[in-house]
Coordinates of C-alpha atoms in Angstrom, one line a residue:
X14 CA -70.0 -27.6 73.3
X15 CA -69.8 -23.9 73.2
X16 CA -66.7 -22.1 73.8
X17 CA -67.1 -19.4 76.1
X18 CA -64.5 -16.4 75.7
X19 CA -62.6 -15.5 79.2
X20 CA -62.2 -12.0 80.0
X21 CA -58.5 -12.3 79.5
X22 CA -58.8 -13.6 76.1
X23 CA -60.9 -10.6 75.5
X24 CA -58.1 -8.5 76.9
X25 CA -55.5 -10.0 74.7
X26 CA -57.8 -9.1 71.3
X27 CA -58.0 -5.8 72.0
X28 CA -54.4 -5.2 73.0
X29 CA -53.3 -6.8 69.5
X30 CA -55.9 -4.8 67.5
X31 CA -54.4 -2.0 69.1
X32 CA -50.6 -2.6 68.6
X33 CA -51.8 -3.5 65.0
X34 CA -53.4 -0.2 64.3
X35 CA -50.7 1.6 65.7
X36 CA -47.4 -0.2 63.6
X37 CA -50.0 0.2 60.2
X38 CA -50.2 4.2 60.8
X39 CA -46.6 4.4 61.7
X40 CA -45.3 2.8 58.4
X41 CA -48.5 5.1 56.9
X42 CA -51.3 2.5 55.6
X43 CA -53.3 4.7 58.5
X44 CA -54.1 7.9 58.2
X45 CA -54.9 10.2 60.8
X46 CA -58.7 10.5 59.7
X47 CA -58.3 6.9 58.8
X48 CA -58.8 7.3 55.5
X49 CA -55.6 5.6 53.2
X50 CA -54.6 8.1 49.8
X51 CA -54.4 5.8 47.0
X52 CA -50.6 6.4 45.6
X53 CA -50.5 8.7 42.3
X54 CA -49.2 7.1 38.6
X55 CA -47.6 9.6 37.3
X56 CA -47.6 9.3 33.2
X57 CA -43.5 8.7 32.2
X58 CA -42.3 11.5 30.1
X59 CA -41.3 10.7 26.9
X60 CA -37.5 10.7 25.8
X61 CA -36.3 14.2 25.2
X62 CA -36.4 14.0 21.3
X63 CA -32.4 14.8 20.1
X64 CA -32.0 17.9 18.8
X65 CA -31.1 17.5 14.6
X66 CA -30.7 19.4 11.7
X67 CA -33.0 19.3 8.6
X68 CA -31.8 16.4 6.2
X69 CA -30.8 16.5 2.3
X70 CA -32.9 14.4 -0.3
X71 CA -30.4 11.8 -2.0
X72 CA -31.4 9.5 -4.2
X73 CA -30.7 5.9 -3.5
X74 CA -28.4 5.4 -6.5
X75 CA -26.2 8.3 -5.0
X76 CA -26.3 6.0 -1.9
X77 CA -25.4 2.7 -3.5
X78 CA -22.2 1.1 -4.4
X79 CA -21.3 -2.2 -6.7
X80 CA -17.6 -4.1 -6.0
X81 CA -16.8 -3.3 -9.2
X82 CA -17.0 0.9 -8.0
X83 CA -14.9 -0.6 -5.4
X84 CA -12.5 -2.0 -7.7
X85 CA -9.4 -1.3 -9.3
X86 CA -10.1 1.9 -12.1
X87 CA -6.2 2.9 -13.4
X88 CA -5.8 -0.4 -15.3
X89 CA -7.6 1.4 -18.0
X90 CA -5.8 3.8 -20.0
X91 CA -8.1 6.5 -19.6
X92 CA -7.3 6.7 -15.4
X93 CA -4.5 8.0 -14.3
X94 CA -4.6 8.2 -10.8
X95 CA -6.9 6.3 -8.1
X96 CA -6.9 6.6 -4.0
X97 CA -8.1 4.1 -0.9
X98 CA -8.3 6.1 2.1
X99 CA -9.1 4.9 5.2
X100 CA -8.9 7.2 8.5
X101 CA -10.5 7.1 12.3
X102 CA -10.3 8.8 15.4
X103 CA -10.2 6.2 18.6
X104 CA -12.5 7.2 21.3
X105 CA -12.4 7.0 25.2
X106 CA -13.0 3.0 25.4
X107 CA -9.5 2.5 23.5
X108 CA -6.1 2.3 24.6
X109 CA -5.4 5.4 22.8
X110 CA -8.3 7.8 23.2
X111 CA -7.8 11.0 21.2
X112 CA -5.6 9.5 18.8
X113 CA -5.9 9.7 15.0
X114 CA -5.0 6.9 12.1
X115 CA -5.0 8.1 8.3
X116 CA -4.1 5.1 6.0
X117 CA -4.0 5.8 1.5
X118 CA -3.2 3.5 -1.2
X119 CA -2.1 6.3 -3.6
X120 CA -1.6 5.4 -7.3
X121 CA -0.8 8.8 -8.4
X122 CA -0.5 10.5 -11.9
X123 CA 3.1 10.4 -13.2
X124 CA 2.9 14.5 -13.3
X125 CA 1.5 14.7 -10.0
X126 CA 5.3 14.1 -8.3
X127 CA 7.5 15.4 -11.4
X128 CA 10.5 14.6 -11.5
X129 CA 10.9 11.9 -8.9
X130 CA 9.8 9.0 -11.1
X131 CA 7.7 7.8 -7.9
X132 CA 4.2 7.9 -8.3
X133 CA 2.8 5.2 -6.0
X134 CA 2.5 6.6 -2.8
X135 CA 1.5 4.9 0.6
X136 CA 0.4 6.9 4.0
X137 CA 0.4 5.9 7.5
X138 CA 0.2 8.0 10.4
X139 CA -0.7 7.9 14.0
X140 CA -1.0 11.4 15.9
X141 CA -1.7 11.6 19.8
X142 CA -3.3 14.8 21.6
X143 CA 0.1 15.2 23.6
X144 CA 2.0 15.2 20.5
X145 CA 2.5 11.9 19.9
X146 CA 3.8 11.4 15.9
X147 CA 4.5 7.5 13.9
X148 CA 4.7 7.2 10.6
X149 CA 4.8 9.6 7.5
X150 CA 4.5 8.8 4.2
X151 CA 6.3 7.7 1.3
X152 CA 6.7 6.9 -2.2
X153 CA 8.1 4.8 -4.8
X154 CA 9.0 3.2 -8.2
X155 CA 5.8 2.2 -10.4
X156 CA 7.7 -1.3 -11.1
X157 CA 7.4 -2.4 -14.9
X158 CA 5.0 -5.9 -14.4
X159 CA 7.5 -8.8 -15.3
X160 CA 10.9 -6.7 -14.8
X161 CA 9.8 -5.1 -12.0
X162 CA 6.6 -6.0 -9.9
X163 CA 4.6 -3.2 -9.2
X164 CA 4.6 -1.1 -5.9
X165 CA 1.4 -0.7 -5.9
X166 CA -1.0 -3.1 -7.0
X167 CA -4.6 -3.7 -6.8
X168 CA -7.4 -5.9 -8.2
X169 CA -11.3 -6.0 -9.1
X170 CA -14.4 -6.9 -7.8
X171 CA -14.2 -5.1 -4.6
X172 CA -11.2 -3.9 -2.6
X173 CA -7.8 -5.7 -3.3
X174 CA -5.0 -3.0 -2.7
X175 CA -1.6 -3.9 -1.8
X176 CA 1.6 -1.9 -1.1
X177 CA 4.6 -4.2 -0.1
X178 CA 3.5 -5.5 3.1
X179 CA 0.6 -3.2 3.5
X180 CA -3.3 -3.6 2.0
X181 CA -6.6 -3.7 2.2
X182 CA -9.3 -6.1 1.0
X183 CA -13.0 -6.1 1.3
X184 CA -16.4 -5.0 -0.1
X185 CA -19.1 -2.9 1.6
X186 CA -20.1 -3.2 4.3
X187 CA -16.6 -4.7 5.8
X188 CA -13.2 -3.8 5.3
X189 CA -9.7 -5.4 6.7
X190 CA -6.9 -2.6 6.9
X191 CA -3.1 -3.5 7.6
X192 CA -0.5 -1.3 7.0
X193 CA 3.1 -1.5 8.2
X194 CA 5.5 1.3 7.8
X195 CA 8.7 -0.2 6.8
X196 CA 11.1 2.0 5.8
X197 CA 8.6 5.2 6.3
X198 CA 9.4 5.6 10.2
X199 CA 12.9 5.0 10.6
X200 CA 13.0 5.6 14.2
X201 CA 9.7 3.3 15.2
X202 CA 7.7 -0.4 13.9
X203 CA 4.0 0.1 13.6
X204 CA 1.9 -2.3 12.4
X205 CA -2.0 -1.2 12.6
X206 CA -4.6 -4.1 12.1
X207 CA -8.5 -2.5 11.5
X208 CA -11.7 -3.8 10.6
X209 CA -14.0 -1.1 9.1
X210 CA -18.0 -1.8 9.2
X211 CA -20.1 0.8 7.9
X212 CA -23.8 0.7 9.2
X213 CA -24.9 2.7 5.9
X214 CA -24.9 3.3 2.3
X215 CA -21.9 5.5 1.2
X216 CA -22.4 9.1 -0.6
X217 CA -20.6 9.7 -4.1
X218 CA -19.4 13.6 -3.9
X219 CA -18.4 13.1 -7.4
X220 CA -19.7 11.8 -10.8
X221 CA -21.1 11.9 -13.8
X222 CA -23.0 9.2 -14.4
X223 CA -26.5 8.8 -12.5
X224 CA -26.3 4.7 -12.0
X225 CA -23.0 2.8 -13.4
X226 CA -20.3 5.4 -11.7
X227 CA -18.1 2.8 -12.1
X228 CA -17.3 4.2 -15.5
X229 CA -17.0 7.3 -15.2
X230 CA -14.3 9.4 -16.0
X231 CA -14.0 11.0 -12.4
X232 CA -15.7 9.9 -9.5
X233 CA -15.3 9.9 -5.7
X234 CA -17.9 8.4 -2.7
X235 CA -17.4 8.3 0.7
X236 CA -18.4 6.2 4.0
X237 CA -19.0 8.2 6.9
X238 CA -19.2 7.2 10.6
X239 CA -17.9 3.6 10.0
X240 CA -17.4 1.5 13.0
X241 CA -13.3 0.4 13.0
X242 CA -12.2 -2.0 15.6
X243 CA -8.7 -2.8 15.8
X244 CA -5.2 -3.2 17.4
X245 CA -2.0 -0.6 17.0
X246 CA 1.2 -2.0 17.6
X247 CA 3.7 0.5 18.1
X248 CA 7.6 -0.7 18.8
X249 CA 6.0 -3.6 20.2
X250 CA 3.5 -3.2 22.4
X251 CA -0.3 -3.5 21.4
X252 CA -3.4 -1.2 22.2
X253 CA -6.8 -1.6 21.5
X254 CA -8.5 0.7 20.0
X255 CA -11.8 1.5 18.1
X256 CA -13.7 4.3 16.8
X257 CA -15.4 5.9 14.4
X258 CA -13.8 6.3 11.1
X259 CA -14.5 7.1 6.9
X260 CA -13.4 5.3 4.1
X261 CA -12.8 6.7 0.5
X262 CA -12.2 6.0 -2.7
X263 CA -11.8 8.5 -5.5
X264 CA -10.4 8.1 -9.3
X265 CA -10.0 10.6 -12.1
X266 CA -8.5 10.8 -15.8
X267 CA -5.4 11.8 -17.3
X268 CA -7.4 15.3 -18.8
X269 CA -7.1 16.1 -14.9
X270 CA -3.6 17.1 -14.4
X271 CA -2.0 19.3 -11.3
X272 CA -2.2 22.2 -13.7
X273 CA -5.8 21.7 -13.1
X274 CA -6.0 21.0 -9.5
X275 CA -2.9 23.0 -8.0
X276 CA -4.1 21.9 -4.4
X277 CA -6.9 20.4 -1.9
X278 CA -7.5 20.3 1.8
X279 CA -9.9 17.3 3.1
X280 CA -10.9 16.7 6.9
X281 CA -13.1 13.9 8.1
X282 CA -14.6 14.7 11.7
X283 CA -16.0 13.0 14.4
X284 CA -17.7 15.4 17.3
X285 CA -18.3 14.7 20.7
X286 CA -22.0 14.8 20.5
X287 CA -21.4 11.7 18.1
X288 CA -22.1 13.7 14.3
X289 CA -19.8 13.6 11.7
X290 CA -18.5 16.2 9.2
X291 CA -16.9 15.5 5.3
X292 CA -15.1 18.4 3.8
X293 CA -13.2 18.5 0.9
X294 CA -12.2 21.2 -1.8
X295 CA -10.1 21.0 -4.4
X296 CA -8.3 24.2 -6.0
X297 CA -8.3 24.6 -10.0
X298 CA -6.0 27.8 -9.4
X299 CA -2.2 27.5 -9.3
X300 CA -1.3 28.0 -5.4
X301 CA 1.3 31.1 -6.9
X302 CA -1.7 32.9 -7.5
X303 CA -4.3 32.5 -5.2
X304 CA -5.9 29.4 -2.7
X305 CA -9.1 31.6 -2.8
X306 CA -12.1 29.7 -4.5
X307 CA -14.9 30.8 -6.6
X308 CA -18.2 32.2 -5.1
X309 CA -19.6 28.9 -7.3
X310 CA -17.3 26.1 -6.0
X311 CA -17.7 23.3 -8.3
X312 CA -14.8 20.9 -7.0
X313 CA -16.1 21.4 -2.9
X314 CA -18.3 18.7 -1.0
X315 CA -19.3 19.4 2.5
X316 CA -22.1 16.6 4.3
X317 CA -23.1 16.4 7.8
X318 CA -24.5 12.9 9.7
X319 CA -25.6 12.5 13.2
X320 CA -26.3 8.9 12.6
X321 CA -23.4 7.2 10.8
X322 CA -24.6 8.0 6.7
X323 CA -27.9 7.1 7.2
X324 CA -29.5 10.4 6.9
X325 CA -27.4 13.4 5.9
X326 CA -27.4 17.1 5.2
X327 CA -25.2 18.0 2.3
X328 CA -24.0 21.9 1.8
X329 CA -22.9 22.2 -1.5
X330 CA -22.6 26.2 -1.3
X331 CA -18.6 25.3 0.4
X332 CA -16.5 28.3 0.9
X333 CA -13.0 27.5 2.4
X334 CA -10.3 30.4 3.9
X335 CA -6.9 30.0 4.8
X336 CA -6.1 31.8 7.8
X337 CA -3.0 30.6 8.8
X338 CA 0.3 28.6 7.3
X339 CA 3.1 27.2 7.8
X340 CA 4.9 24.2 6.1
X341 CA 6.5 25.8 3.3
X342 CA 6.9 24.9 -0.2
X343 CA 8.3 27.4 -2.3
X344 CA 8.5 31.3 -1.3
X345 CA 4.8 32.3 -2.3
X346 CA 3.4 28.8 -2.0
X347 CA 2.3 27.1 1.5
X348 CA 0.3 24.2 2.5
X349 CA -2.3 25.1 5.1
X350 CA -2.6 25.0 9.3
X351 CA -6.0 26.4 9.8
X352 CA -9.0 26.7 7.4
X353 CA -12.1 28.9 8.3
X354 CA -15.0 27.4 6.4
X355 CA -18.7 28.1 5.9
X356 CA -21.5 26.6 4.0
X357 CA -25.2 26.4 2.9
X358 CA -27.4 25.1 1.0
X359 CA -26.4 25.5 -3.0
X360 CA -28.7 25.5 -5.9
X361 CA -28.5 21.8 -5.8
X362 CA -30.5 21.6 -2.4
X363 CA -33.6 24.1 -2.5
X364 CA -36.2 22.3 -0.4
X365 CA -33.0 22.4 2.3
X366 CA -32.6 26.4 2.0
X367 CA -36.3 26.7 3.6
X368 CA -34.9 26.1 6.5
X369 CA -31.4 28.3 6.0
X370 CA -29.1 25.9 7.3
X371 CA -25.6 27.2 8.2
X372 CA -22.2 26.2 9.3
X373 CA -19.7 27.7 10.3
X374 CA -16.3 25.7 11.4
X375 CA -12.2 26.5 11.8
X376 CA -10.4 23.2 11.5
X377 CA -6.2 24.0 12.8
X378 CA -4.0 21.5 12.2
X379 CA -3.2 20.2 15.9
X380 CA -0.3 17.7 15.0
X381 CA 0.2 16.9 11.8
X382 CA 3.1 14.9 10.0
X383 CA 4.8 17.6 6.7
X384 CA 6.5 16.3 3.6
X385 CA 7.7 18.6 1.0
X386 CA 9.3 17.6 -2.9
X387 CA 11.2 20.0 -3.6
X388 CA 12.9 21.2 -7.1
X389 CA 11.3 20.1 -9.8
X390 CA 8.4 18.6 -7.7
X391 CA 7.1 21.6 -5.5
X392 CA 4.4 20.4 -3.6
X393 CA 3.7 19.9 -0.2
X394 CA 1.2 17.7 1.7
X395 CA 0.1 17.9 5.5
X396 CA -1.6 14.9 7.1
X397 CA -2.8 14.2 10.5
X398 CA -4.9 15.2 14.0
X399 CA -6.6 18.6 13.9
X400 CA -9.2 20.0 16.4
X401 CA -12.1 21.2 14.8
X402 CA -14.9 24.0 16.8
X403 CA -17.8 25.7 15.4
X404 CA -21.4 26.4 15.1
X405 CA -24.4 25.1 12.9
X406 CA -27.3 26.7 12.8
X407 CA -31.1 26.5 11.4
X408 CA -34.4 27.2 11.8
X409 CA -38.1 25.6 11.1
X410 CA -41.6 26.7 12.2
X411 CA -40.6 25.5 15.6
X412 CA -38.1 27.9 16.1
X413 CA -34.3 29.0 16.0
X414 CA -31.7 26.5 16.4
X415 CA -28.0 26.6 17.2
X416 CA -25.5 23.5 18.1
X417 CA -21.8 23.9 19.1
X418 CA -19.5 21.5 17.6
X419 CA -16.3 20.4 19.2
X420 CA -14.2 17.2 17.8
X421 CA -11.3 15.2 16.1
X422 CA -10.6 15.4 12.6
X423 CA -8.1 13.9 10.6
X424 CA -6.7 16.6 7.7
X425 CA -4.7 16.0 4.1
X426 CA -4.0 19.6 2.4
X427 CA -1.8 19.5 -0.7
X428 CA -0.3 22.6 -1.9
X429 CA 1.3 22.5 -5.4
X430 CA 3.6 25.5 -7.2
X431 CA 1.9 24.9 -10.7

């Protein structure tokens, strides 16, 4: 049987084709010609590539450490003095943004502190950006083994150092600090638990041997942009922290006395646009005389990293100038506040001064924790927060290049009479 449509039927299809066509070109799948625009892909853009300077050339074995370069060096009689240092700057996701820690295992030369008979020396600071200050530093009796224990004492492969109830322990690429101040702070208890984790190879500034540093004579590396996680107890109550920090360890002979190196000023930085910045310079001229170093500067290291040591840019042409003072140590001789520095490729990075690479940075000394020896010592060390701003420029067949630096850094100057 066929089925006949009504006229009202026929009525009722038309009406809903109608209210149909009308909802589809409100909501737009109509258009008014009745033709529908197929929607245009765009292509994504690709990440905007990160602006970064031209990197050095190392060689992997100035890149590379064994536990036994991590090790204890003065127990042989040709050392005379070996550091740990260990520093970081906590960033906006701890409990103390802003803040600098500086941390050193000091087994100094018995000349270095004359006259005190108290070469082992132990650092711990904590600096805040309002002018927060905990800790200091101190040192202490050498001990004499069975009579005395050692105040300092440290073991090999890897890193055993222990001061009283401070140490460190660990090999690359992990590291436990703790350090308590005892009798350092009088007026406050800090205890500081880190873990260091360094997500690259570390760079030795100094030695003399190309592949088994561990014996040399002199030698220094350094780990840059480590990852340190941690707590900082302070009279009691806890903060969590973390940041990016450096770790190094240096050790030279007893042919390097303080009439050799009459002063030094170090700073490790940590910018906000996430680089990092290693300067140090040591000064062969007594401070009496003159800070001012030689157009050649044989005892400066400067490196740049924008990605936690895994590429860098080292500037070996380092020229440091003290612009101001203030802690003083004798009437001509006074450890550093601010330090104007520049640098550029040396003769020791020629395919790097194609591209004329140049910084240009003033580190002051923001809040920073002084202690002077007097007579017959005479030398004076700063240690703690500074603010660091400048400029580093360079250019390549693209074009002309120029990033502003602003950051953190955590300074150590020594100045020394003779």
């Amino acid at each position: 049987m066929k089925y006949k449509l009504k006229k009202i039927d026929a009525i009722m299809v038309v009406i809903l084709v109608i209210i149909a066509g009308i909802v589809l070109f409100k909501v737009g799948y109509i258009e008014e010609d009745g033709y529908q625009e197929p929607e245009e892909i765009l292509p994504e853009e690709p990440p905007e590539k990160p602006i970064e300077p031209p990197t050095s050339f190392i060689p992997g074995y100035m890149k590379a450490v064994s536990p036994e370069d991590e090790g204890v060096h003065f127990n042989e009689l040709r050392t005379s003095r070996e550091w740990w240092y260990f520093n970081a700057v906590f960033d906006d996701h701890s409990e103390l943004a802003g803040w600098s820690v500086a941390i050193s295992f000091n087994h100094m030369a018995r000349s270095d502190l004359l006259g005190t008979l108290k070469p082992d020396l132990l650092v711990v600071t904590l600096h805040g950006p309002n002018g927060e200050e905990y800790g200091g530093m101190i040192n202490k009796q050498r001990g004499l083994g069975i009579i005395k224990p050692p105040t300092l004492e440290a073991y090999s492969p890897g890193v055993h150092v222990k001061y009283e109830k401070s140490w460190a322990e660990g090999k690359s690429p992990e590291w436990h600090v703790h350090a308590e101040d005892n009798d350092i702070d009088n007026e406050h208890e800090i205890i500081v638990d880190l873990t260091y984790f360094t997500p690259s190879g570390p760079l030795w500034t100094i030695g003399e041997r190309s592949f088994d540093k561990s014996k040399s004579n002199i030698a220094s590396y350094v780990f840059m942009g480590c990852n340190v996680t941690g707590i900082v107890n302070i009279d009691g109550t806890e903060y969590v922290v973390q940041g990016l920090g450096h770790h190094e360890h240096s050790w030279s002979p007893h042919i390097v006395t303080r009439g050799l190196i009459n002063g030094w000023d170090w700073c490790h930085m940590t910018f906000d646009n996430g680089w990092n910045i290693y300067f140090s310079s040591y000064y062969p001229t007594p401070q009496v005389l003159s800070r001012k170093t030689s157009r050649i500067n044989p005892f400066g290291s400067l490196v740049i990293t924008t990605d936690q040591g895994r590429t860098m840019t080292v500037l070996d042409n380092v020229d440091p100038e003290i612009i101001d003072s203030d802690t003083r140590v004798f009437p001509f001789v006074t450890v550093p506040s601010t330090i104007h520095v520049t640098a550029k490729p040396g003769l020791g990075q020629l395919l790097l001064k194609s591209y004329d690479v140049q910084l240009d940075i003033t580190i002051v000394a923001d809040n920073t924790y002084e202690k002077v020896w007097k007579f017959p010592t005479y030398v004076g060390m700063k240690v703690g927060r500074s603010t660091v701003t400048g400029t580093l420029l360079w250019s390549d067949e693209d074009g002309e290049y120029e990033v502003e630096l602003n950051g953190i850094g955590t300074l150590w100057s020594m100045s020394a009479l003779f």
